[in-house]
Amino acid sequence: SFTMNMYLFLYDLMQFCGHSWIFTNMIIRFMTFGKDSLADTFHSIGLVMRLCQLLSVLEILHILIGIDKSRLLPRFLQITERIIILFVVINSQEEVQGKYVVCVLFFLWNLLDVVRYTYNMLARMGIYYLPLTWLNFSLCIPLYPLSVLAKGFAICVSLPYFESFGTYSIKLPFPFTFSIYFPYVLKMYLIVLFAGMCFIIRNLFSERMAHLGTGNTKNKRS
């Protein structure tokens, strides 16, 4: 309906504004301060980044209620990956926030999202530019695996701090003998992360084929 389409357009517009601000801020800071800006990335733009990622949870709801025709599992995996890395791994460990890998992650995420939300906004209005369509469905194929590698590296960097501080590790009192050692949870999640990458890359190729392989550029990717 027109109302739902307008709502989705406004949602895409909000995300576009947020990610464009982050991406532009990162570039300007790097051009102004050079490598010194990399260690301060999270403190400079972390709040807006967290707001954008929390807002992205709505995309799962959009699929569940049927106003977005994207596949649920790939989108769910992509969103939860970012939520876990951003809020559990990076936000909880101040020592990790100053690592260069955070800047790399934010750069990759926002580059992909600026293109994706630009494409989505125009698609809501029935506007399709072949170069933008090609970029939207092609750029993610090399950049998504790079972002997964950066996520894995961020987890590896964070492990010593989770081991030292015991963050999120739980040891239940007597008579229970059950305990959760969070570094082990992160190591197991690494396996899930890379297994999910294979599934998502396959989905990205199928989306690209559906939109570009047959010359059909008038389908939407939400």
GROMACS .gro file of C-alpha atoms in nm:
model
  222
    1SER     CA    1   0.000   0.000   0.000
    2PHE     CA    2   0.099   0.363  -0.035
    3THR     CA    3   0.120   0.405   0.343
    4MET     CA    4   0.352   0.108   0.390
    5ASN     CA    5   0.565   0.215   0.094
    6MET     CA    6   0.598   0.564   0.241
    7TYR     CA    7   0.688   0.420   0.580
    8LEU     CA    8   0.961   0.204   0.423
    9PHE     CA    9   1.088   0.503   0.227
   10LEU     CA   10   1.115   0.710   0.547
   11TYR     CA   11   1.289   0.420   0.722
   12ASP     CA   12   1.542   0.391   0.438
   13LEU     CA   13   1.588   0.769   0.442
   14MET     CA   14   1.665   0.769   0.816
   15GLN     CA   15   1.918   0.488   0.774
   16PHE     CA   16   2.072   0.660   0.473
   17CYS     CA   17   2.116   0.984   0.667
   18GLY     CA   18   2.270   0.805   0.964
   19HIS     CA   19   2.514   0.594   0.765
   20SER     CA   20   2.601   0.881   0.532
   21TRP     CA   21   2.685   1.097   0.833
   22ILE     CA   22   2.906   0.825   0.978
   23PHE     CA   23   3.080   0.754   0.647
   24THR     CA   24   3.142   1.123   0.572
   25ASN     CA   25   3.260   1.187   0.928
   26MET     CA   26   3.511   0.901   0.905
   27ILE     CA   27   3.654   1.029   0.577
   28ILE     CA   28   3.680   1.391   0.695
   29ARG     CA   29   3.843   1.288   1.022
   30PHE     CA   30   4.096   1.072   0.841
   31MET     CA   31   4.180   1.351   0.595
   32THR     CA   32   4.217   1.596   0.885
   33PHE     CA   33   4.395   1.389   1.152
   34GLY     CA   34   4.537   1.100   0.952
   35LYS     CA   35   4.607   0.774   1.133
   36ASP     CA   36   4.541   0.938   1.470
   37SER     CA   37   4.170   0.944   1.385
   38LEU     CA   38   4.151   0.564   1.354
   39ALA     CA   39   4.195   0.493   1.723
   40ASP     CA   40   3.922   0.742   1.812
   41THR     CA   41   3.661   0.614   1.567
   42PHE     CA   42   3.432   0.447   1.817
   43HIS     CA   43   3.427   0.742   2.058
   44SER     CA   44   3.347   0.981   1.772
   45ILE     CA   45   3.072   0.797   1.589
   46GLY     CA   46   2.990   0.498   1.811
   47LEU     CA   47   2.663   0.644   1.939
   48VAL     CA   48   2.517   0.704   1.593
   49MET     CA   49   2.645   0.364   1.480
   50ARG     CA   50   2.469   0.192   1.767
   51LEU     CA   51   2.145   0.378   1.695
   52CYS     CA   52   2.155   0.277   1.328
   53GLN     CA   53   2.220  -0.087   1.414
   54LEU     CA   54   1.940  -0.095   1.670
   55LEU     CA   55   1.708   0.060   1.414
   56SER     CA   56   1.804  -0.212   1.165
   57VAL     CA   57   1.630  -0.470   1.388
   58LEU     CA   58   1.306  -0.331   1.242
   59GLU     CA   59   1.403  -0.493   0.911
   60ILE     CA   60   1.342  -0.835   1.067
   61LEU     CA   61   0.997  -0.718   1.174
   62HIS     CA   62   0.930  -0.584   0.823
   63ILE     CA   63   0.995  -0.931   0.679
   64LEU     CA   64   0.790  -1.108   0.945
   65ILE     CA   65   0.479  -0.895   0.887
   66GLY     CA   66   0.515  -0.922   0.510
   67ILE     CA   67   0.586  -0.563   0.400
   68ASP     CA   68   0.940  -0.661   0.299
   69LYS     CA   69   0.982  -0.955   0.061
   70SER     CA   70   1.346  -1.024   0.144
   71ARG     CA   71   1.447  -1.365   0.277
   72LEU     CA   72   1.435  -1.376   0.656
   73LEU     CA   73   1.732  -1.598   0.748
   74PRO     CA   74   2.007  -1.416   0.553
   75ARG     CA   75   1.891  -1.077   0.678
   76PHE     CA   76   1.854  -1.208   1.033
   77LEU     CA   77   2.210  -1.345   1.028
   78GLN     CA   78   2.357  -1.022   0.892
   79ILE     CA   79   2.181  -0.806   1.149
   80THR     CA   80   2.257  -1.030   1.448
   81GLU     CA   81   2.624  -1.052   1.346
   82ARG     CA   82   2.657  -0.676   1.367
   83ILE     CA   83   2.459  -0.652   1.690
   84ILE     CA   84   2.680  -0.913   1.859
   85ILE     CA   85   3.008  -0.765   1.739
   86LEU     CA   86   2.910  -0.404   1.810
   87PHE     CA   87   2.731  -0.437   2.143
   88VAL     CA   88   2.881  -0.751   2.295
   89VAL     CA   89   3.239  -0.749   2.171
   90ILE     CA   90   3.327  -0.383   2.106
   91ASN     CA   91   3.097  -0.183   2.332
   92SER     CA   92   3.167  -0.397   2.639
   93GLN     CA   93   3.547  -0.375   2.616
   94GLU     CA   94   3.692  -0.025   2.617
   95GLU     CA   95   4.035  -0.161   2.525
   96VAL     CA   96   3.896  -0.299   2.198
   97GLN     CA   97   3.728   0.029   2.101
   98GLY     CA   98   4.061   0.191   2.015
   99LYS     CA   99   4.176  -0.088   1.783
  100TYR     CA  100   4.210  -0.019   1.411
  101VAL     CA  101   3.982  -0.312   1.329
  102VAL     CA  102   3.686  -0.110   1.461
  103CYS     CA  103   3.753   0.158   1.201
  104VAL     CA  104   3.779  -0.107   0.928
  105LEU     CA  105   3.450  -0.263   1.033
  106PHE     CA  106   3.267   0.069   1.047
  107PHE     CA  107   3.404   0.168   0.706
  108LEU     CA  108   3.289  -0.156   0.542
  109TRP     CA  109   2.948  -0.154   0.710
  110ASN     CA  110   2.870   0.204   0.620
  111LEU     CA  111   2.998   0.180   0.264
  112LEU     CA  112   2.764  -0.112   0.204
  113ASP     CA  113   2.470   0.054   0.379
  114VAL     CA  114   2.501   0.389   0.202
  115VAL     CA  115   2.473   0.210  -0.132
  116ARG     CA  116   2.197  -0.026  -0.014
  117TYR     CA  117   1.971   0.239   0.137
  118THR     CA  118   2.022   0.470  -0.161
  119TYR     CA  119   1.909   0.191  -0.390
  120ASN     CA  120   1.614   0.108  -0.164
  121MET     CA  121   1.492   0.469  -0.148
  122LEU     CA  122   1.496   0.509  -0.524
  123ALA     CA  123   1.331   0.169  -0.571
  124ARG     CA  124   1.044   0.278  -0.343
  125MET     CA  125   0.979   0.557  -0.594
  126GLY     CA  126   1.008   0.325  -0.892
  127ILE     CA  127   1.344   0.467  -0.998
  128TYR     CA  128   1.611   0.220  -1.109
  129TYR     CA  129   1.956   0.321  -1.232
  130LEU     CA  130   2.150   0.033  -1.381
  131PRO     CA  131   2.490   0.146  -1.241
  132LEU     CA  132   2.343   0.179  -0.890
  133THR     CA  133   2.160  -0.154  -0.923
  134TRP     CA  134   2.481  -0.321  -1.035
  135LEU     CA  135   2.675  -0.162  -0.750
  136ASN     CA  136   2.414  -0.259  -0.492
  137PHE     CA  137   2.415  -0.626  -0.586
  138SER     CA  138   2.786  -0.654  -0.670
  139LEU     CA  139   2.972  -0.454  -0.405
  140CYS     CA  140   2.848  -0.672  -0.121
  141ILE     CA  141   2.998  -0.989  -0.271
  142PRO     CA  142   3.364  -0.893  -0.209
  143LEU     CA  143   3.304  -0.661   0.088
  144TYR     CA  144   3.087  -0.892   0.299
  145PRO     CA  145   3.359  -1.162   0.334
  146LEU     CA  146   3.606  -0.887   0.424
  147SER     CA  147   3.371  -0.765   0.695
  148VAL     CA  148   3.339  -1.120   0.830
  149LEU     CA  149   3.718  -1.148   0.849
  150ALA     CA  150   3.725  -0.815   1.034
  151LYS     CA  151   3.456  -0.941   1.274
  152GLY     CA  152   3.658  -1.256   1.339
  153PHE     CA  153   3.970  -1.049   1.400
  154ALA     CA  154   3.777  -0.824   1.641
  155ILE     CA  155   3.668  -1.130   1.837
  156CYS     CA  156   4.025  -1.264   1.852
  157VAL     CA  157   4.153  -0.924   1.972
  158SER     CA  158   3.885  -0.911   2.242
  159LEU     CA  159   3.948  -1.260   2.384
  160PRO     CA  160   4.237  -1.163   2.617
  161TYR     CA  161   4.023  -0.889   2.772
  162PHE     CA  162   3.724  -1.117   2.824
  163GLU     CA  163   3.961  -1.370   2.984
  164SER     CA  164   4.121  -1.109   3.212
  165PHE     CA  165   3.807  -0.926   3.323
  166GLY     CA  166   3.564  -1.218   3.317
  167THR     CA  167   3.303  -1.011   3.135
  168TYR     CA  168   2.982  -1.210   3.076
  169SER     CA  169   3.135  -1.523   3.230
  170ILE     CA  170   2.895  -1.678   3.481
  171LYS     CA  171   2.959  -1.928   3.759
  172LEU     CA  172   2.648  -2.045   3.938
  173PRO     CA  173   2.668  -2.094   4.317
  174PHE     CA  174   2.634  -2.426   4.500
  175PRO     CA  175   2.450  -2.663   4.451
  176PHE     CA  176   2.478  -2.590   4.080
  177THR     CA  177   2.802  -2.683   3.905
  178PHE     CA  178   2.719  -2.511   3.579
  179SER     CA  179   2.929  -2.219   3.455
  180ILE     CA  180   2.964  -2.022   3.134
  181TYR     CA  181   3.312  -1.912   3.029
  182PHE     CA  182   3.241  -1.641   2.774
  183PRO     CA  183   3.568  -1.668   2.574
  184TYR     CA  184   3.463  -2.024   2.486
  185VAL     CA  185   3.127  -1.890   2.369
  186LEU     CA  186   3.304  -1.641   2.142
  187LYS     CA  187   3.530  -1.911   2.000
  188MET     CA  188   3.226  -2.124   1.917
  189TYR     CA  189   3.058  -1.820   1.765
  190LEU     CA  190   3.355  -1.784   1.529
  191ILE     CA  191   3.257  -2.117   1.376
  192VAL     CA  192   2.897  -2.002   1.340
  193LEU     CA  193   3.014  -1.673   1.190
  194PHE     CA  194   3.216  -1.832   0.912
  195ALA     CA  195   2.955  -2.103   0.847
  196GLY     CA  196   2.692  -1.830   0.814
  197MET     CA  197   2.921  -1.641   0.575
  198CYS     CA  198   2.906  -1.928   0.325
  199PHE     CA  199   2.526  -1.931   0.338
  200ILE     CA  200   2.495  -1.553   0.303
  201ILE     CA  201   2.744  -1.532   0.014
  202ARG     CA  202   2.541  -1.794  -0.169
  203ASN     CA  203   2.229  -1.584  -0.111
  204LEU     CA  204   2.407  -1.270  -0.235
  205PHE     CA  205   2.502  -1.444  -0.558
  206SER     CA  206   2.144  -1.564  -0.608
  207GLU     CA  207   2.012  -1.210  -0.549
  208ARG     CA  208   2.260  -1.072  -0.797
  209MET     CA  209   2.158  -1.329  -1.057
  210ALA     CA  210   1.790  -1.253  -0.999
  211HIS     CA  211   1.838  -0.878  -1.048
  212LEU     CA  212   2.119  -0.865  -1.302
  213GLY     CA  213   2.164  -1.207  -1.455
  214THR     CA  214   1.852  -1.184  -1.669
  215GLY     CA  215   1.869  -0.810  -1.722
  216ASN     CA  216   1.588  -0.752  -1.474
  217THR     CA  217   1.668  -0.432  -1.285
  218LYS     CA  218   1.317  -0.357  -1.161
  219ASN     CA  219   1.307  -0.588  -0.865
  220LYS     CA  220   1.352  -0.451  -0.519
  221ARG     CA  221   1.594  -0.554  -0.251
  222SER     CA  222   1.482  -0.434   0.090
   0.00000   0.00000   0.00000
